[in-house]
CSV table of C-alpha atoms and ligand atoms in Angstrom, one decimal:
chain,number,residue,atom,x,y,z
L,1,UNK,CA,-4.2,-105.9,0.6
L,2,UNK,CA,-8.0,-105.3,0.7
L,3,UNK,CA,-8.9,-101.8,-0.5
L,4,UNK,CA,-12.1,-99.8,-0.2
L,5,UNK,CA,-12.3,-97.2,-2.9
L,6,UNK,CA,-14.7,-94.3,-2.7
L,7,UNK,CA,-15.4,-92.3,-5.8
L,8,UNK,CA,-16.1,-88.8,-4.5
L,9,UNK,CA,-17.3,-87.5,-7.8
L,10,UNK,CA,-19.9,-90.2,-8.1
L,11,UNK,CA,-20.9,-89.7,-4.5
L,12,UNK,CA,-21.3,-85.9,-5.1
L,13,UNK,CA,-23.4,-86.7,-8.2
L,14,UNK,CA,-25.8,-88.9,-6.1
L,15,UNK,CA,-26.0,-86.3,-3.4
L,16,UNK,CA,-26.9,-83.7,-6.0
L,17,UNK,CA,-29.8,-85.7,-7.4
L,18,UNK,CA,-31.3,-86.1,-3.9
L,19,UNK,CA,-30.7,-82.5,-2.9
L,20,UNK,CA,-32.3,-81.2,-6.1
L,21,UNK,CA,-35.3,-83.4,-5.7
L,22,UNK,CA,-35.7,-82.4,-2.1
L,23,UNK,CA,-35.4,-78.7,-3.0
L,24,UNK,CA,-38.5,-79.0,-5.1
L,25,UNK,CA,-40.3,-80.0,-2.0
L,26,UNK,CA,-38.6,-77.4,0.2
L,27,UNK,CA,-36.8,-80.1,2.1
L,28,UNK,CA,-33.2,-79.9,3.2
L,29,UNK,CA,-30.8,-82.8,3.2
L,30,UNK,CA,-28.4,-83.6,5.9
L,31,UNK,CA,-25.7,-85.9,4.5
L,32,UNK,CA,-25.0,-88.8,6.8
L,33,UNK,CA,-21.3,-89.9,6.9
L,34,UNK,CA,-21.4,-92.6,9.6
L,35,UNK,CA,-20.9,-95.6,7.4
L,36,UNK,CA,-17.7,-94.0,6.1
L,37,UNK,CA,-16.6,-93.1,9.6
L,38,UNK,CA,-17.2,-89.4,9.2
L,39,UNK,CA,-14.5,-89.0,6.6
L,40,UNK,CA,-14.1,-85.2,6.0
L,41,UNK,CA,-13.6,-85.5,2.2
L,42,UNK,CA,-16.9,-87.4,2.0
L,43,UNK,CA,-18.6,-84.6,3.9
L,44,UNK,CA,-17.0,-82.0,1.7
L,45,UNK,CA,-18.3,-83.8,-1.4
L,46,UNK,CA,-21.8,-83.9,0.1
L,47,UNK,CA,-21.6,-80.2,0.9
L,48,UNK,CA,-20.5,-79.4,-2.7
L,49,UNK,CA,-23.7,-81.1,-3.8
L,50,UNK,CA,-25.7,-78.7,-1.6
L,51,UNK,CA,-26.5,-80.6,1.6
L,52,UNK,CA,-27.5,-78.3,4.4
L,53,UNK,CA,-25.4,-80.0,7.0
L,54,UNK,CA,-23.6,-83.2,8.0
L,55,UNK,CA,-25.0,-85.8,10.4
L,56,UNK,CA,-23.1,-88.6,12.1
L,57,UNK,CA,-23.8,-91.0,15.0
L,58,UNK,CA,-20.3,-90.8,16.6
L,59,UNK,CA,-18.9,-87.9,18.6
L,60,UNK,CA,-15.4,-88.8,17.4
L,61,UNK,CA,-16.5,-88.4,13.8
L,62,UNK,CA,-18.1,-85.1,14.5
L,63,UNK,CA,-15.0,-83.8,16.2
L,64,UNK,CA,-12.9,-84.8,13.2
L,65,UNK,CA,-15.3,-83.1,10.8
L,66,UNK,CA,-15.2,-80.0,12.9
L,67,UNK,CA,-11.4,-80.1,13.2
L,68,UNK,CA,-11.1,-80.5,9.4
L,69,UNK,CA,-12.6,-77.0,9.1
L,70,UNK,CA,-16.2,-77.9,8.0
L,71,UNK,CA,-18.3,-74.9,9.0
L,72,UNK,CA,-21.7,-76.3,8.0
L,73,UNK,CA,-24.1,-77.4,10.7
L,74,UNK,CA,-23.2,-80.7,12.3
L,75,UNK,CA,-25.9,-83.0,13.6
L,76,UNK,CA,-25.4,-85.8,16.2
L,77,UNK,CA,-27.7,-88.7,15.2
L,78,UNK,CA,-27.3,-91.1,18.1
L,79,UNK,CA,-29.0,-90.0,21.3
L,80,UNK,CA,-26.3,-88.3,23.2
L,81,UNK,CA,-25.1,-90.2,26.3
L,82,UNK,CA,-25.2,-87.9,29.4
L,83,UNK,CA,-21.5,-88.6,29.9
L,84,UNK,CA,-20.7,-87.1,26.4
L,85,UNK,CA,-23.1,-84.1,26.7
L,86,UNK,CA,-20.3,-81.6,26.9
L,87,UNK,CA,-18.6,-82.9,23.8
L,88,UNK,CA,-21.9,-83.0,21.9
L,89,UNK,CA,-22.5,-79.3,22.7
L,90,UNK,CA,-18.9,-78.5,21.7
L,91,UNK,CA,-18.9,-80.4,18.4
L,92,UNK,CA,-22.6,-80.6,17.3
L,93,UNK,CA,-25.0,-77.8,16.5
L,94,UNK,CA,-28.0,-80.1,16.6
L,95,UNK,CA,-28.7,-83.4,18.3
L,96,UNK,CA,-31.6,-85.8,18.3
L,97,UNK,CA,-33.0,-86.4,21.7
L,98,UNK,CA,-35.7,-88.3,23.6
L,99,UNK,CA,-34.7,-88.0,27.3
L,100,UNK,CA,-35.4,-85.0,29.4
L,101,UNK,CA,-32.3,-85.7,31.7
L,102,UNK,CA,-30.1,-85.6,28.6
L,103,UNK,CA,-31.6,-82.3,27.5
L,104,UNK,CA,-30.9,-80.9,31.0
L,105,UNK,CA,-27.2,-82.0,30.7
L,106,UNK,CA,-27.0,-80.5,27.2
L,107,UNK,CA,-28.5,-77.2,28.5
L,108,UNK,CA,-26.1,-77.1,31.4
L,109,UNK,CA,-23.1,-77.3,29.1
L,110,UNK,CA,-24.6,-75.0,26.5
L,111,UNK,CA,-24.9,-72.3,29.2
L,112,UNK,CA,-21.3,-73.0,30.4
L,113,UNK,CA,-20.0,-72.8,26.8
L,114,UNK,CA,-22.2,-69.8,26.0
L,115,UNK,CA,-23.8,-71.5,23.1
L,116,UNK,CA,-27.3,-72.3,21.9
L,117,UNK,CA,-27.6,-76.0,21.2
L,118,UNK,CA,-30.5,-77.2,19.0
L,119,UNK,CA,-32.5,-80.3,19.7
L,120,UNK,CA,-34.9,-82.4,17.6
L,121,UNK,CA,-37.2,-84.3,19.8
L,122,UNK,CA,-37.5,-87.9,18.5
L,123,UNK,CA,-40.9,-89.6,18.3
L,124,UNK,CA,-41.2,-93.4,18.1
L,125,UNK,CA,-43.7,-94.1,15.4
L,126,UNK,CA,-43.4,-97.8,16.0
L,127,UNK,CA,-40.0,-98.9,14.7
L,128,UNK,CA,-39.1,-99.2,18.3
L,129,UNK,CA,-35.6,-97.8,18.3
L,130,UNK,CA,-35.3,-94.3,19.8
L,131,UNK,CA,-38.1,-91.9,20.5
L,132,UNK,CA,-41.0,-91.1,22.9
L,133,UNK,CA,-44.6,-92.0,22.3
L,134,UNK,CA,-46.6,-89.3,20.6
L,135,UNK,CA,-48.9,-88.9,23.6
L,136,UNK,CA,-45.8,-87.9,25.8
L,137,UNK,CA,-44.6,-85.2,23.4
L,138,UNK,CA,-46.5,-82.2,24.9
L,139,UNK,CA,-45.3,-82.9,28.4
L,140,UNK,CA,-41.6,-83.4,27.3
L,141,UNK,CA,-41.9,-80.2,25.2
L,142,UNK,CA,-43.2,-78.1,28.1
L,143,UNK,CA,-40.3,-79.1,30.3
L,144,UNK,CA,-37.7,-78.8,27.5
L,145,UNK,CA,-38.6,-75.3,26.3
L,146,UNK,CA,-37.8,-74.0,29.7
L,147,UNK,CA,-34.2,-75.2,29.6
L,148,UNK,CA,-31.8,-72.3,29.0
L,149,UNK,CA,-29.6,-72.2,25.8
L,150,UNK,CA,-31.5,-75.1,24.4
L,151,UNK,CA,-33.6,-74.5,21.3
L,152,UNK,CA,-36.3,-77.0,20.4
L,153,UNK,CA,-35.7,-77.0,16.7
L,154,UNK,CA,-38.3,-79.6,15.7
L,155,UNK,CA,-39.5,-83.1,15.9
L,156,UNK,CA,-38.2,-86.1,14.1
L,157,UNK,CA,-38.5,-89.9,13.7
L,158,UNK,CA,-36.4,-92.8,12.5
L,159,UNK,CA,-37.7,-95.5,10.3
L,160,UNK,CA,-36.7,-98.9,9.0
L,161,UNK,CA,-34.0,-99.5,11.6
L,162,UNK,CA,-34.9,-101.8,14.4
L,163,UNK,CA,-38.4,-102.8,13.4
L,164,UNK,CA,-38.2,-102.3,9.7
L,165,UNK,CA,-41.3,-100.0,9.9
L,166,UNK,CA,-41.5,-97.8,6.8
L,167,UNK,CA,-42.7,-94.2,6.6
L,168,UNK,CA,-46.3,-94.0,5.4
L,169,UNK,CA,-49.2,-91.5,5.5
L,170,UNK,CA,-50.4,-92.8,8.8
L,171,UNK,CA,-47.2,-92.4,10.8
L,172,UNK,CA,-46.1,-89.3,9.0
L,173,UNK,CA,-49.4,-87.6,9.7
L,174,UNK,CA,-48.8,-88.2,13.4
L,175,UNK,CA,-45.4,-86.5,13.0
L,176,UNK,CA,-47.0,-83.6,11.1
L,177,UNK,CA,-49.5,-83.0,13.8
L,178,UNK,CA,-46.8,-82.9,16.4
L,179,UNK,CA,-44.8,-80.5,14.2
L,180,UNK,CA,-47.8,-78.3,13.9
L,181,UNK,CA,-48.3,-78.4,17.7
L,182,UNK,CA,-44.7,-77.4,18.2
L,183,UNK,CA,-45.0,-74.5,15.6
L,184,UNK,CA,-48.1,-73.2,17.4
L,185,UNK,CA,-46.5,-73.5,20.8
L,186,UNK,CA,-43.3,-71.6,19.7
L,187,UNK,CA,-45.0,-69.2,17.4
L,188,UNK,CA,-42.8,-70.0,14.5
L,189,UNK,CA,-42.3,-72.6,11.8
L,190,UNK,CA,-40.4,-75.6,13.2
L,191,UNK,CA,-38.6,-78.5,11.6
L,192,UNK,CA,-39.9,-82.0,10.9
L,193,UNK,CA,-37.0,-84.4,10.3
L,194,UNK,CA,-38.9,-86.9,8.3
L,195,UNK,CA,-36.5,-89.9,8.3
L,196,UNK,CA,-33.6,-91.5,6.5
L,197,UNK,CA,-33.1,-93.2,3.1
L,198,UNK,CA,-36.3,-95.2,3.6
L,199,UNK,CA,-38.2,-91.9,3.0
L,200,UNK,CA,-36.6,-91.4,-0.4
L,201,UNK,CA,-39.4,-93.2,-2.3
L,202,UNK,CA,-42.0,-90.8,-0.8
L,203,UNK,CA,-39.7,-87.9,-1.6
L,204,UNK,CA,-39.4,-88.9,-5.3
L,205,UNK,CA,-43.2,-89.6,-5.5
L,206,UNK,CA,-43.9,-86.2,-3.9
L,207,UNK,CA,-45.7,-87.9,-1.1
L,208,UNK,CA,-44.0,-86.4,1.9
L,209,UNK,CA,-46.2,-84.1,4.0
L,210,UNK,CA,-45.8,-80.3,3.6
L,211,UNK,CA,-44.6,-80.1,7.3
L,212,UNK,CA,-41.5,-82.2,6.4
L,213,UNK,CA,-38.4,-79.9,6.3
L,214,UNK,CA,-35.5,-82.2,6.3
L,215,UNK,CA,-34.2,-85.8,5.7
L,216,UNK,CA,-31.1,-87.4,7.0
L,217,UNK,CA,-29.6,-89.4,4.1
L,218,UNK,CA,-26.6,-91.7,4.1
L,219,UNK,CA,-27.2,-94.9,2.1
L,220,UNK,CA,-29.2,-93.1,-0.6
L,221,UNK,CA,-26.1,-90.9,-1.4
L,222,UNK,CA,-23.4,-93.5,-0.8
L,223,UNK,CA,-25.0,-96.6,-2.4
L,224,UNK,CA,-27.5,-94.8,-4.7
L,225,UNK,CA,-30.7,-96.5,-3.5
L,226,UNK,CA,-33.6,-96.1,-1.2
L,227,UNK,CA,-33.8,-98.6,1.6
L,228,UNK,CA,-37.3,-100.0,1.8
L,229,UNK,CA,-36.8,-102.3,-1.2
L,230,UNK,CA,-33.2,-101.2,-2.0
L,231,UNK,CA,-34.4,-99.8,-5.4
L,232,UNK,CA,-31.8,-97.8,-7.3
L,233,UNK,CA,-32.4,-94.1,-7.5
L,234,UNK,CA,-32.8,-93.1,-11.2
L,235,UNK,CA,-29.6,-91.6,-12.5
L,236,UNK,CA,-27.6,-92.5,-9.5
L,237,UNK,CA,-24.3,-94.4,-9.5
L,238,UNK,CA,-24.5,-97.7,-7.7
L,239,UNK,CA,-20.7,-98.1,-7.7
L,240,UNK,CA,-19.5,-95.3,-5.6
L,241,UNK,CA,-17.9,-97.8,-3.3
L,242,UNK,CA,-15.6,-100.7,-4.6
L,243,UNK,CA,-13.9,-103.3,-2.5
L,244,UNK,CA,-10.9,-105.0,-4.0
L,245,UNK,CA,-8.9,-108.0,-2.8
L,246,UNK,CA,-6.0,-110.0,-4.1
L,247,UNK,CA,-6.0,-113.6,-5.3
L,248,UNK,CA,-3.5,-115.6,-3.2
L,249,UNK,CA,-4.3,-119.2,-4.5
L,250,UNK,CA,-5.9,-120.7,-7.6
L,251,UNK,CA,-6.3,-124.5,-7.5
L,252,UNK,CA,-8.7,-127.2,-8.7
L,253,UNK,CA,-10.5,-128.7,-5.7
L,254,UNK,CA,-13.4,-131.0,-5.1
L,255,UNK,CA,-16.7,-129.4,-4.1
L,256,UNK,CA,-17.0,-131.7,-1.0
L,257,UNK,CA,-14.3,-131.7,1.7
L,258,UNK,CA,-12.4,-135.0,2.2
L,259,UNK,CA,-12.6,-136.6,5.6
L,260,UNK,CA,-15.0,-136.5,8.6
L,261,UNK,CA,-16.8,-133.1,8.9
L,262,UNK,CA,-16.9,-131.5,12.3
L,263,UNK,CA,-17.3,-127.8,13.1
L,264,UNK,CA,-15.9,-125.0,10.9
L,265,UNK,CA,-14.0,-121.9,12.2
L,266,UNK,CA,-17.2,-120.4,13.6
L,267,UNK,CA,-18.8,-123.4,15.3
L,268,UNK,CA,-21.1,-124.3,12.4
L,269,UNK,CA,-21.2,-127.8,10.9
L,270,UNK,CA,-21.1,-127.0,7.1
L,271,UNK,CA,-22.9,-129.0,4.5
L,272,UNK,CA,-21.8,-129.5,0.9
L,273,UNK,CA,-23.4,-130.5,-2.4
L,274,UNK,CA,-21.2,-132.5,-4.8
L,275,UNK,CA,-20.7,-130.4,-7.9
L,276,UNK,CA,-17.6,-132.2,-9.0
L,277,UNK,CA,-14.2,-130.5,-9.3
L,278,UNK,CA,-14.2,-126.7,-9.2
L,279,UNK,CA,-11.6,-124.1,-10.0
L,280,UNK,CA,-11.2,-122.2,-6.7
L,281,UNK,CA,-9.6,-118.9,-5.8
L,282,UNK,CA,-8.7,-117.8,-2.4
L,283,UNK,CA,-8.5,-114.0,-1.7
L,284,UNK,CA,-6.7,-112.3,1.1
L,285,UNK,CA,-9.9,-110.8,2.7
L,286,UNK,CA,-12.1,-112.3,5.4
L,287,UNK,CA,-14.5,-111.7,8.2
L,288,UNK,CA,-12.0,-109.3,9.9
L,289,UNK,CA,-12.5,-107.1,6.9
L,290,UNK,CA,-16.0,-107.5,5.6
L,291,UNK,CA,-19.3,-109.3,5.8
L,292,UNK,CA,-18.8,-111.9,3.1
L,293,UNK,CA,-22.5,-112.4,2.6
L,294,UNK,CA,-22.8,-108.7,1.7
L,295,UNK,CA,-20.4,-108.5,-1.2
L,296,UNK,CA,-21.0,-109.3,-4.9
L,297,UNK,CA,-18.2,-109.9,-7.4
L,298,UNK,CA,-18.2,-107.5,-10.3
L,299,UNK,CA,-16.9,-110.1,-12.7
L,300,UNK,CA,-19.7,-112.4,-13.9
L,301,UNK,CA,-19.5,-116.1,-13.2
L,302,UNK,CA,-18.0,-116.0,-9.8
L,303,UNK,CA,-19.6,-117.5,-6.7
L,304,UNK,CA,-18.6,-116.8,-3.1
L,305,UNK,CA,-18.4,-120.2,-1.3
L,306,UNK,CA,-17.5,-119.0,2.2
L,307,UNK,CA,-15.0,-117.1,4.3
L,308,UNK,CA,-13.0,-117.5,7.5
L,309,UNK,CA,-11.4,-114.7,9.4
L,310,UNK,CA,-8.8,-113.9,6.7
L,311,UNK,CA,-9.7,-115.9,3.6
L,312,UNK,CA,-12.5,-115.6,1.1
L,313,UNK,CA,-13.1,-118.7,-1.0
L,314,UNK,CA,-14.6,-118.4,-4.5
L,315,UNK,CA,-15.8,-120.8,-7.1
L,316,UNK,CA,-14.3,-119.4,-10.4
L,317,UNK,CA,-15.1,-122.4,-12.6
L,318,UNK,CA,-17.5,-120.2,-14.7
L,319,UNK,CA,-15.4,-117.0,-14.6
L,320,UNK,CA,-15.8,-114.9,-17.7
L,321,UNK,CA,-12.1,-114.2,-17.9
L,322,UNK,CA,-9.0,-116.1,-16.6
L,323,UNK,CA,-8.0,-115.5,-13.0
L,324,UNK,CA,-4.4,-116.0,-11.7
L,325,UNK,CA,-2.6,-115.5,-8.5
L,326,UNK,CA,-1.8,-111.9,-8.0
L,327,UNK,CA,-4.9,-110.6,-9.7
L,328,UNK,CA,-7.2,-108.2,-7.9
L,329,UNK,CA,-10.9,-108.8,-7.9
L,330,UNK,CA,-13.6,-106.1,-7.4
L,331,UNK,CA,-16.8,-106.3,-5.4
L,332,UNK,CA,-20.0,-104.3,-4.9
L,333,UNK,CA,-20.8,-103.8,-1.2
L,334,UNK,CA,-24.0,-103.8,0.7
L,335,UNK,CA,-24.5,-101.5,3.7
L,336,UNK,CA,-23.4,-104.1,6.3
L,337,UNK,CA,-20.3,-105.1,4.3
L,338,UNK,CA,-19.5,-101.4,3.7
L,339,UNK,CA,-19.8,-100.7,7.5
L,340,UNK,CA,-17.5,-103.6,8.3
L,341,UNK,CA,-14.9,-102.6,5.6
L,342,UNK,CA,-15.0,-99.0,6.7
L,343,UNK,CA,-14.3,-99.9,10.3
L,344,UNK,CA,-11.8,-102.6,9.7
L,345,UNK,CA,-8.2,-101.4,10.3
L,346,UNK,CA,-7.0,-104.0,7.8
L,347,UNK,CA,-8.9,-102.4,4.8
L,348,UNK,CA,-7.1,-99.5,3.2
L,349,UNK,CA,-9.4,-96.6,2.3
L,350,UNK,CA,-8.8,-94.7,-1.0
L,351,UNK,CA,-10.8,-91.6,-2.0
L,352,UNK,CA,-10.6,-90.7,-5.6
K,401,PLP,C1,-28.0,-93.8,10.3
K,401,PLP,C2,-29.1,-92.8,10.5
K,401,PLP,C3,-29.6,-92.1,9.4
K,401,PLP,C4,-29.2,-92.3,8.0
K,401,PLP,O1,-29.7,-93.5,7.5
K,401,PLP,P1,-29.6,-94.0,6.0
K,401,PLP,O2,-30.5,-95.2,5.8
K,401,PLP,O3,-28.1,-94.3,5.8
K,401,PLP,O4,-30.0,-92.8,5.1
K,401,PLP,C5,-30.6,-91.1,9.7
K,401,PLP,N1,-31.1,-90.9,10.9
K,401,PLP,C6,-30.6,-91.6,12.0
K,401,PLP,C7,-31.1,-91.3,13.3
K,401,PLP,C8,-29.6,-92.5,11.8
K,401,PLP,O5,-29.1,-93.2,12.9
């Protein structure tokens, strides 16, 4: 069976490195659990490392985190749907927003539930996922501050998601000026949520603007790297997550299929280079479990040749140790592969 193992001590260590670096710049870290489906023990490890709160993109995950007894602030990352506004007010202390109509709905339920719900107004700095244009901020703010039981906590932006746009001095200074506008308007220091793991290089180079007050970090903690160039964080563990799968066949096979080649399982016509006979292993893991292009065997000398829904095919001719049926092989996972493995019901999760 395929198993995804998460080492919580290593995860906590990574979180602590980031929290301590951020503390030097007076920046809080919200630990993002979404790629591990809001698992409470992951959140608890992040909190032990000193994160200010936990952020997740799914209301189901926030509910589970709350029910598990986590008392730290919870932040809803995905823009709330109006239809889930009540649940967002119930489960989350803070949400990221860009639509006035959604803020109206959140305010209505906050009044009904006698709570104050905090919102961060999201600005699109050009990555073209969520957010309003900077020029529209003052008008949205003036309407939103009037809504009862809603507190405009700050402004924020997301980077490196849809458009791959990275945080830099130009776009961060736009955010800083909006944060200053907000602070003046409300007569108090407000928050600037200055991005995700793609802002870590700027954090480590002490290049974030003084207005920045928090970052929302998932991949940096869980995979130990920033996300502009996927450069490892110094001192961080890169093997918090390990995927393992079992060998179900080892045979010598030619490198080119025999017979007339039509479409493969996914409608592509595959091409093959003749490399002679190879030693091949099949593992009981496939596209229902993981993104095969996003995993790397830990053992040297192995090459992934392909995968169908339930089978992963490896060339093990150059393997640095013998591999037999029944062995378990380990893999590093990239973000997309980790997301797939986390959300696959066929992959067992183990937290150690
Ligand atoms: C997923 C997400 C994050 C965390 O991103 P990482 O790259 O994993 O740090 C932060 N903010 C928002 C809005 C997100 O959706």
